[in-house]
Amino acid sequence: MEKKVFKLFGWDWKDFNSLAAGSLAGHLVECGAQVTGGIFTDWDKVPDWDHIGFPIVECASNGGFIVTKPKATGGLVNRGTVSEQLVYEIGDPEHYMLPDVCCDFSQVQLDEFDTPDGTAVYVSGAKGHPPTGEFKVCTIYPSGFRATAVACVGGVNAKAKAEKTAEEILKRQGVRDAVMWLAVQHKDKKALEFFAKEIAPAGTGMAPGLTNIIGGRPRVNPVLKMFSFLYPRNNVQVDIHMNGEHVEQYQFPDIPMSEYMTQNVTPPSRVVETPLPGGDYSFRLEELAYTRSGDKGNSANIGVIARHPDILPYLRQALTTEAVESYFSHLFENKSVPSHHKIQRYDVPGVYGLNFVLHDVLGGGGIASLRSDPQGKAMGQMLLDFEIKNVPNLVEKIEKKYRR
């Protein structure tokens, strides 16, 4: 948090609610145009991507703020775009831990309103608690090498051709269109250099219809993995240097600390379930909710936000941890791990949402992964095909809401 903001608003480092509100404002605008319509579930309703407006937050001293964008720019600001970004990669919404504050975003309220330049959203209700006595330390270490080859295959049986071509290339080393994604990892760089030389011969000696090797011969890159741990903040000394000279030693604010313990963390989904009226309708999740997904290391975060508050209980009923685990079963690396260690579900009632954290589903995550989606960006989109069955006409609630 910028010191000038504290001075302007008269905030104090012990005013944890204000710290949480300021942190939420930063969280919403940190990823380019994501809060102004970028990667939005209803992407087809977002105008003018070619000059999309980046977000603006107009903050008040009480911690509330307005999310908007510059005049005469593309993009979209509404409850959906803001709620999607709010749940983006937050893990436990009641314990979003930062160095200065532990944030509770579970009861944040979003109020959409019209302006002469389009819609804007007023955000309020962020709560804060003392931070923990530790800092999170992330270290990076080398772990071998990797290479990825991507090739287009056309014609009939394209998928089968791509699979067989990939299998034969690896064997040599030890729809109507398809893309073959062939990624390998090895501790020895020379082994992958041999692999890279075997891709081009596939165009003349393997399946017909292999039309293009994207990017040419695969390049061998180092694999870098991350290891994280907690370290006592009292043992950390921060020295600031400018132009090779020591300027000052930073002094941490004198604020209370809370101890991070398992029993302090929110039990997932504490809401008591009640029987719901059934019906003869079935809907794809996309018809009833927005989704947004991302990563934290080797874990994926999927937020689901109901399009109408009355829909949330049905989402809770259908999207159990067991159902979501089964839906993404092909991504979990260790099938023998108990379910409660694989996936957690958290409630975000302020925005009518649920937040899922799926552990060890990204093949190592980031640049350590061999997968085409190493950061889980497509997992929310994949979940949109989940079918909600035997319910009343829930879409009618959404239509009535927007007819008012």
Short mmCIF file of C-alpha atoms in Angstrom, two decimals:
data_model
loop_
_atom_site.label_atom_id
_atom_site.label_comp_id
_atom_site.label_asym_id
_atom_site.label_seq_id
_atom_site.Cartn_x
_atom_site.Cartn_y
_atom_site.Cartn_z
CA MET A 1 0.00 0.00 0.00
CA GLU A 2 1.32 3.43 -0.95
CA LYS A 3 2.13 5.69 2.02
CA LYS A 4 0.64 8.69 0.20
CA VAL A 5 -2.77 6.97 0.23
CA PHE A 6 -2.56 6.55 3.99
CA LYS A 7 -1.66 10.21 4.42
CA LEU A 8 -4.43 11.37 2.07
CA PHE A 9 -7.16 9.36 3.78
CA GLY A 10 -5.79 9.51 7.31
CA TRP A 11 -5.50 5.73 7.50
CA ASP A 12 -3.38 3.90 10.04
CA TRP A 13 -1.36 0.69 9.61
CA LYS A 14 -3.57 -0.84 12.30
CA ASP A 15 -6.75 0.01 10.35
CA PHE A 16 -7.00 -3.46 8.87
CA ASN A 17 -10.41 -2.95 7.24
CA SER A 18 -9.00 -0.04 5.23
CA LEU A 19 -5.89 -2.06 4.38
CA ALA A 20 -8.11 -4.88 3.13
CA ALA A 21 -10.21 -2.47 1.05
CA GLY A 22 -7.13 -0.93 -0.54
CA SER A 23 -5.71 -4.38 -1.20
CA LEU A 24 -8.96 -5.43 -2.87
CA ALA A 25 -8.82 -2.38 -5.13
CA GLY A 26 -5.31 -3.39 -6.16
CA HIS A 27 -6.36 -7.01 -6.62
CA LEU A 28 -9.17 -6.01 -8.99
CA VAL A 29 -7.00 -3.86 -11.26
CA GLU A 30 -3.74 -5.85 -11.16
CA CYS A 31 -4.28 -7.94 -14.30
CA GLY A 32 -4.63 -5.49 -17.16
CA ALA A 33 -8.17 -5.37 -18.53
CA GLN A 34 -9.49 -8.48 -16.80
CA VAL A 35 -11.93 -6.47 -14.65
CA THR A 36 -13.12 -4.42 -17.65
CA GLY A 37 -14.25 -7.36 -19.76
CA GLY A 38 -11.03 -9.23 -20.50
CA ILE A 39 -11.38 -13.05 -20.42
CA PHE A 40 -15.01 -12.57 -19.28
CA THR A 41 -17.38 -15.56 -19.40
CA ASP A 42 -19.81 -13.55 -21.56
CA TRP A 43 -17.01 -12.61 -23.95
CA ASP A 44 -19.41 -12.13 -26.85
CA LYS A 45 -21.09 -9.22 -25.01
CA VAL A 46 -17.86 -7.25 -24.58
CA PRO A 47 -17.46 -4.57 -27.29
CA ASP A 48 -14.32 -3.28 -28.97
CA TRP A 49 -11.48 -5.45 -27.74
CA ASP A 50 -9.22 -3.54 -30.13
CA HIS A 51 -9.22 -0.51 -27.80
CA ILE A 52 -10.39 -1.98 -24.51
CA GLY A 53 -10.31 0.44 -21.58
CA PHE A 54 -8.07 -0.36 -18.64
CA PRO A 55 -9.65 -0.10 -15.17
CA ILE A 56 -9.89 2.93 -12.92
CA VAL A 57 -10.74 2.77 -9.21
CA GLU A 58 -12.13 5.88 -7.53
CA CYS A 59 -11.43 5.37 -3.83
CA ALA A 60 -13.09 6.93 -0.79
CA SER A 61 -11.69 7.27 2.72
CA ASN A 62 -14.28 4.81 4.08
CA GLY A 63 -12.75 2.00 2.01
CA GLY A 64 -15.47 1.87 -0.62
CA PHE A 65 -14.52 2.44 -4.24
CA ILE A 66 -15.96 2.59 -7.75
CA VAL A 67 -14.63 0.45 -10.58
CA THR A 68 -14.93 2.16 -13.96
CA LYS A 69 -12.88 2.78 -17.12
CA PRO A 70 -11.95 5.74 -19.34
CA LYS A 71 -14.58 7.37 -21.55
CA ALA A 72 -14.99 6.24 -25.15
CA THR A 73 -13.07 3.00 -24.69
CA GLY A 74 -14.02 -0.58 -25.36
CA GLY A 75 -14.64 -3.24 -22.78
CA LEU A 76 -17.32 -3.67 -20.14
CA VAL A 77 -17.67 -3.04 -16.41
CA ASN A 78 -20.54 -4.77 -14.63
CA ARG A 79 -21.23 -7.03 -11.68
CA GLY A 80 -20.10 -10.05 -13.66
CA THR A 81 -16.70 -8.69 -14.70
CA VAL A 82 -15.92 -7.41 -11.20
CA SER A 83 -17.09 -10.53 -9.36
CA GLU A 84 -15.07 -12.77 -11.69
CA GLN A 85 -11.91 -10.80 -10.95
CA LEU A 86 -12.66 -10.72 -7.22
CA VAL A 87 -12.51 -14.53 -6.94
CA TYR A 88 -9.48 -14.77 -9.25
CA GLU A 89 -6.77 -16.83 -7.54
CA ILE A 90 -7.78 -15.87 -3.97
CA GLY A 91 -7.89 -19.34 -2.39
CA ASP A 92 -9.72 -19.06 0.94
CA PRO A 93 -11.78 -15.85 0.55
CA GLU A 94 -11.85 -15.29 4.33
CA HIS A 95 -8.07 -15.60 4.64
CA TYR A 96 -6.42 -13.91 1.67
CA MET A 97 -3.05 -13.37 3.31
CA LEU A 98 -0.82 -10.41 2.47
CA PRO A 99 2.26 -9.10 4.30
CA ASP A 100 0.35 -6.18 5.89
CA VAL A 101 -3.12 -7.65 6.40
CA CYS A 102 -5.17 -10.83 6.28
CA CYS A 103 -8.15 -10.00 4.05
CA ASP A 104 -11.70 -11.29 4.27
CA PHE A 105 -13.44 -10.80 0.91
CA SER A 106 -16.30 -13.23 1.58
CA GLN A 107 -18.92 -10.55 2.30
CA VAL A 108 -17.89 -7.94 -0.27
CA GLN A 109 -20.91 -6.25 -1.87
CA LEU A 110 -21.10 -5.18 -5.52
CA ASP A 111 -23.61 -2.54 -6.58
CA GLU A 112 -23.90 -1.93 -10.31
CA PHE A 113 -25.18 1.45 -11.49
CA ASP A 114 -25.51 3.41 -14.72
CA THR A 115 -23.36 6.38 -15.70
CA PRO A 116 -23.43 8.57 -18.84
CA ASP A 117 -20.52 6.48 -20.14
CA GLY A 118 -21.90 3.04 -19.30
CA THR A 119 -22.15 0.94 -16.17
CA ALA A 120 -19.84 1.11 -13.14
CA VAL A 121 -19.66 -0.92 -9.93
CA TYR A 122 -19.42 0.28 -6.32
CA VAL A 123 -17.41 -2.14 -4.16
CA SER A 124 -17.67 -2.26 -0.36
CA GLY A 125 -17.53 -4.63 2.59
CA ALA A 126 -13.92 -5.84 2.62
CA LYS A 127 -12.75 -6.77 6.12
CA GLY A 128 -9.23 -7.10 7.47
CA HIS A 129 -7.41 -8.81 10.33
CA PRO A 130 -3.83 -8.67 11.62
CA PRO A 131 -1.26 -10.35 9.37
CA THR A 132 0.67 -13.42 10.37
CA GLY A 133 4.13 -13.23 11.89
CA GLU A 134 5.68 -14.82 8.81
CA PHE A 135 6.52 -13.86 5.26
CA LYS A 136 6.02 -16.24 2.36
CA VAL A 137 9.35 -16.96 0.70
CA CYS A 138 9.42 -18.37 -2.84
CA THR A 139 12.60 -19.96 -4.14
CA ILE A 140 13.32 -21.16 -7.68
CA TYR A 141 15.57 -24.10 -8.47
CA PRO A 142 16.60 -25.82 -11.75
CA SER A 143 15.10 -29.25 -12.46
CA GLY A 144 16.29 -30.50 -15.84
CA PHE A 145 15.14 -29.44 -19.29
CA ARG A 146 12.05 -29.58 -21.49
CA ALA A 147 11.06 -29.22 -25.14
CA THR A 148 7.64 -28.80 -26.76
CA ALA A 149 6.66 -29.49 -30.37
CA VAL A 150 3.34 -28.27 -31.80
CA ALA A 151 2.19 -29.44 -35.23
CA CYS A 152 -1.07 -29.14 -37.20
CA VAL A 153 -2.62 -32.27 -38.70
CA GLY A 154 -5.48 -32.06 -41.24
CA GLY A 155 -7.85 -34.38 -43.05
CA VAL A 156 -9.97 -37.31 -41.90
CA ASN A 157 -9.06 -39.04 -38.63
CA ALA A 158 -6.85 -36.08 -37.73
CA LYS A 159 -6.91 -36.85 -34.01
CA ALA A 160 -5.80 -40.45 -34.52
CA LYS A 161 -3.05 -39.34 -36.90
CA ALA A 162 -1.74 -36.81 -34.40
CA GLU A 163 -1.75 -39.36 -31.59
CA LYS A 164 0.06 -41.98 -33.66
CA THR A 165 2.63 -39.45 -34.90
CA ALA A 166 3.35 -38.36 -31.32
CA GLU A 167 3.62 -41.97 -30.17
CA GLU A 168 6.01 -42.88 -32.98
CA ILE A 169 8.28 -39.89 -32.36
CA LEU A 170 8.53 -40.85 -28.70
CA LYS A 171 9.01 -44.52 -29.65
CA ARG A 172 11.92 -43.51 -31.88
CA GLN A 173 13.42 -41.81 -28.86
CA GLY A 174 12.70 -44.52 -26.48
CA VAL A 175 -12.23 -34.29 -36.01
CA ARG A 176 -10.71 -33.13 -39.36
CA ASP A 177 -8.13 -30.86 -37.84
CA ALA A 178 -6.06 -31.46 -34.75
CA VAL A 179 -3.04 -29.98 -33.04
CA MET A 180 -0.43 -32.36 -31.72
CA TRP A 181 1.06 -31.09 -28.47
CA LEU A 182 4.13 -33.15 -27.69
CA ALA A 183 6.07 -32.07 -24.60
CA VAL A 184 8.92 -33.98 -22.99
CA GLN A 185 11.22 -33.46 -20.03
CA HIS A 186 14.67 -34.89 -19.28
CA LYS A 187 17.51 -34.16 -16.88
CA ASP A 188 20.01 -34.20 -19.77
CA LYS A 189 19.80 -31.35 -22.31
CA LYS A 190 21.40 -33.47 -25.06
CA ALA A 191 18.58 -36.02 -24.89
CA LEU A 192 16.05 -33.32 -25.79
CA GLU A 193 18.25 -32.02 -28.58
CA PHE A 194 17.97 -35.48 -30.15
CA PHE A 195 14.18 -35.32 -29.68
CA ALA A 196 14.00 -31.91 -31.39
CA LYS A 197 15.68 -33.31 -34.51
CA GLU A 198 13.05 -36.05 -34.85
CA ILE A 199 10.07 -33.68 -35.33
CA ALA A 200 10.74 -32.56 -38.93
CA PRO A 201 11.05 -36.15 -40.31
CA ALA A 202 7.44 -36.75 -39.22
CA GLY A 203 6.34 -34.50 -42.11
CA THR A 204 7.69 -36.94 -44.69
CA GLY A 205 7.76 -40.26 -42.90
CA MET A 206 4.70 -40.55 -40.68
CA ALA A 207 0.98 -39.58 -40.86
CA PRO A 208 -0.43 -37.81 -43.95
CA GLY A 209 -1.85 -34.34 -43.45
CA LEU A 210 0.81 -33.03 -41.08
CA THR A 211 0.78 -29.48 -42.41
CA ASN A 212 2.89 -27.28 -40.21
CA ILE A 213 5.36 -27.45 -37.34
CA ILE A 214 4.57 -24.30 -35.40
CA GLY A 215 7.65 -22.36 -34.44
CA GLY A 216 10.02 -24.68 -36.28
CA ARG A 217 12.29 -27.13 -34.49
CA PRO A 218 11.51 -27.26 -30.74
CA ARG A 219 13.89 -25.35 -28.51
CA VAL A 220 15.27 -26.92 -25.37
CA ASN A 221 14.57 -24.79 -22.30
CA PRO A 222 15.48 -25.23 -18.65
CA VAL A 223 12.76 -26.33 -16.22
CA LEU A 224 12.51 -24.04 -13.19
CA LYS A 225 10.45 -25.13 -10.21
CA MET A 226 9.29 -23.18 -7.18
CA PHE A 227 9.49 -24.10 -3.52
CA SER A 228 7.68 -21.95 -0.93
CA PHE A 229 7.93 -21.73 2.83
CA LEU A 230 7.08 -19.40 5.73
CA TYR A 231 9.86 -17.42 7.40
CA PRO A 232 9.59 -15.30 10.60
CA ARG A 233 9.27 -11.66 9.60
CA ASN A 234 11.26 -10.58 12.66
CA ASN A 235 14.30 -12.26 11.11
CA VAL A 236 14.02 -10.19 7.92
CA GLN A 237 16.07 -7.03 7.51
CA VAL A 238 15.23 -4.77 4.57
CA ASP A 239 18.00 -2.45 3.37
CA ILE A 240 17.29 0.04 0.59
CA HIS A 241 20.12 0.88 -1.82
CA MET A 242 20.13 3.51 -4.58
CA ASN A 243 22.97 4.02 -7.07
CA GLY A 244 25.11 1.61 -5.10
CA GLU A 245 24.67 3.49 -1.82
CA HIS A 246 22.75 2.44 1.27
CA VAL A 247 19.84 4.85 1.73
CA GLU A 248 17.91 3.50 4.68
CA GLN A 249 16.84 0.43 6.57
CA TYR A 250 13.12 -0.10 6.30
CA GLN A 251 11.28 -0.36 9.60
CA PHE A 252 8.18 -2.53 9.61
CA PRO A 253 5.07 -0.93 11.15
CA ASP A 254 4.48 -1.80 14.80
CA ILE A 255 1.26 -3.76 14.40
CA PRO A 256 -0.25 -6.82 16.11
CA MET A 257 0.31 -10.21 14.53
CA SER A 258 -1.92 -13.27 14.34
CA GLU A 259 -0.57 -16.79 14.36
CA TYR A 260 -1.29 -18.87 11.28
CA MET A 261 -2.63 -22.18 12.45
CA THR A 262 -4.80 -24.80 10.78
CA GLN A 263 -7.59 -24.20 13.28
CA ASN A 264 -7.69 -20.50 12.31
CA VAL A 265 -8.38 -21.21 8.65
CA THR A 266 -11.94 -21.19 7.37
CA PRO A 267 -13.57 -24.62 7.25
CA PRO A 268 -14.69 -25.00 3.63
CA SER A 269 -18.43 -24.57 2.99
CA ARG A 270 -19.97 -24.10 6.41
CA VAL A 271 -23.42 -23.24 5.00
CA VAL A 272 -26.11 -25.66 6.19
CA GLU A 273 -27.79 -27.37 3.25
CA THR A 274 -31.59 -27.27 3.01
CA PRO A 275 -33.82 -29.23 0.60
CA LEU A 276 -34.53 -27.38 -2.64
CA PRO A 277 -37.52 -27.63 -4.98
CA GLY A 278 -36.78 -29.82 -7.98
CA GLY A 279 -37.97 -29.52 -11.54
CA ASP A 280 -37.81 -30.88 -15.07
CA TYR A 281 -35.12 -28.54 -16.38
CA SER A 282 -31.43 -29.07 -17.01
CA PHE A 283 -28.91 -26.32 -17.74
CA ARG A 284 -25.25 -26.00 -18.62
CA LEU A 285 -23.41 -24.13 -15.89
CA GLU A 286 -22.70 -21.29 -18.34
CA GLU A 287 -26.41 -20.48 -18.45
CA LEU A 288 -26.50 -20.02 -14.67
CA ALA A 289 -23.09 -18.71 -13.66
CA TYR A 290 -19.87 -16.92 -14.49
CA THR A 291 -16.50 -18.62 -13.94
CA ARG A 292 -12.90 -17.46 -13.65
CA SER A 293 -9.87 -19.68 -13.10
CA GLY A 294 -6.15 -19.31 -12.49
CA ASP A 295 -3.23 -20.80 -10.63
CA LYS A 296 -1.19 -20.73 -7.47
CA GLY A 297 1.87 -22.88 -8.07
CA ASN A 298 0.66 -26.39 -8.89
CA SER A 299 -2.89 -25.68 -7.67
CA ALA A 300 -5.82 -24.30 -9.65
CA ASN A 301 -8.42 -21.84 -8.38
CA ILE A 302 -11.90 -21.87 -9.97
CA GLY A 303 -14.44 -19.24 -8.95
CA VAL A 304 -18.12 -19.74 -9.79
CA ILE A 305 -20.58 -16.81 -9.44
CA ALA A 306 -24.34 -17.24 -9.74
CA ARG A 307 -26.05 -14.95 -12.24
CA HIS A 308 -28.91 -14.50 -9.74
CA PRO A 309 -28.82 -14.91 -5.93
CA ASP A 310 -31.62 -17.51 -6.01
CA ILE A 311 -29.44 -19.74 -8.21
CA LEU A 312 -26.61 -20.03 -5.67
CA PRO A 313 -28.26 -22.77 -3.54
CA TYR A 314 -28.66 -24.94 -6.64
CA LEU A 315 -25.01 -24.43 -7.54
CA ARG A 316 -24.03 -25.45 -4.02
CA GLN A 317 -26.21 -28.54 -4.32
CA ALA A 318 -24.77 -29.64 -7.65
CA LEU A 319 -21.15 -28.46 -7.48
CA THR A 320 -20.00 -30.56 -4.55
CA THR A 321 -16.30 -31.23 -4.07
CA GLU A 322 -16.95 -34.83 -5.13
CA ALA A 323 -18.66 -33.74 -8.36
CA VAL A 324 -15.95 -31.25 -9.30
CA GLU A 325 -13.19 -33.71 -8.42
CA SER A 326 -14.79 -36.31 -10.68
CA TYR A 327 -15.21 -33.75 -13.49
CA PHE A 328 -11.49 -32.93 -13.42
CA SER A 329 -10.30 -36.42 -12.48
CA HIS A 330 -8.06 -36.59 -15.56
CA LEU A 331 -5.95 -33.71 -14.22
CA PHE A 332 -5.17 -34.91 -10.69
CA GLU A 333 -1.65 -36.28 -10.54
CA ASN A 334 -1.95 -38.50 -7.47
CA LYS A 335 -5.17 -40.53 -7.57
CA SER A 336 -4.53 -42.12 -4.15
CA VAL A 337 -4.64 -38.85 -2.19
CA PRO A 338 -7.85 -38.47 -0.08
CA SER A 339 -10.43 -36.15 -1.59
CA HIS A 340 -10.24 -33.54 1.19
CA HIS A 341 -6.55 -33.07 0.36
CA LYS A 342 -7.26 -32.75 -3.38
CA ILE A 343 -9.99 -30.12 -3.43
CA GLN A 344 -11.67 -27.56 -1.16
CA ARG A 345 -14.77 -25.47 -1.72
CA TYR A 346 -15.26 -22.09 -0.07
CA ASP A 347 -18.34 -19.89 0.09
CA VAL A 348 -18.27 -16.30 -1.16
CA PRO A 349 -21.85 -15.26 -0.32
CA GLY A 350 -21.31 -11.53 -0.87
CA VAL A 351 -21.05 -12.06 -4.65
CA TYR A 352 -23.27 -15.20 -4.69
CA GLY A 353 -20.24 -17.36 -5.36
CA LEU A 354 -18.23 -20.49 -4.65
CA ASN A 355 -14.47 -20.83 -4.86
CA PHE A 356 -12.73 -24.14 -5.54
CA VAL A 357 -9.06 -24.89 -4.92
CA LEU A 358 -7.76 -28.01 -6.71
CA HIS A 359 -4.32 -29.21 -5.64
CA ASP A 360 -1.66 -30.82 -7.86
CA VAL A 361 -3.59 -30.53 -11.14
CA LEU A 362 -1.23 -28.45 -13.31
CA GLY A 363 1.64 -30.83 -13.95
CA GLY A 364 3.97 -28.76 -11.79
CA GLY A 365 2.47 -25.42 -12.84
CA GLY A 366 3.92 -22.49 -14.75
CA ILE A 367 7.13 -23.06 -16.67
CA ALA A 368 7.66 -26.41 -14.91
CA SER A 369 4.58 -27.93 -16.58
CA LEU A 370 4.49 -29.80 -19.89
CA ARG A 371 0.77 -29.16 -20.35
CA SER A 372 -0.90 -26.78 -22.79
CA ASP A 373 -2.67 -25.03 -19.88
CA PRO A 374 0.03 -24.81 -17.21
CA GLN A 375 -1.76 -22.06 -15.26
CA GLY A 376 -5.30 -23.46 -15.23
CA LYS A 377 -6.69 -20.56 -17.27
CA ALA A 378 -9.07 -22.82 -19.22
CA MET A 379 -10.41 -24.83 -16.27
CA GLY A 380 -13.20 -22.37 -15.52
CA GLN A 381 -14.25 -22.53 -19.17
CA MET A 382 -14.18 -26.33 -19.04
CA LEU A 383 -16.48 -26.30 -16.01
CA LEU A 384 -19.08 -24.28 -17.96
CA ASP A 385 -20.18 -27.53 -19.64
CA PHE A 386 -21.10 -29.05 -16.25
CA GLU A 387 -24.81 -29.94 -16.33
CA ILE A 388 -27.17 -28.86 -13.54
CA LYS A 389 -30.04 -31.37 -13.67
CA ASN A 390 -33.60 -31.70 -12.36
CA VAL A 391 -34.10 -28.09 -11.30
CA PRO A 392 -36.84 -25.46 -11.82
CA ASN A 393 -36.60 -22.93 -14.64
CA LEU A 394 -33.67 -21.02 -13.14
CA VAL A 395 -32.92 -19.12 -16.35
CA GLU A 396 -36.31 -17.44 -15.99
CA LYS A 397 -35.03 -15.77 -12.80
CA ILE A 398 -32.15 -14.22 -14.74
CA GLU A 399 -34.46 -13.05 -17.53
CA LYS A 400 -36.88 -11.45 -15.06
CA LYS A 401 -33.99 -9.70 -13.31
CA TYR A 402 -32.88 -8.02 -16.54
CA ARG A 403 -36.44 -7.16 -17.66
CA ARG A 404 -36.93 -4.90 -14.66
#
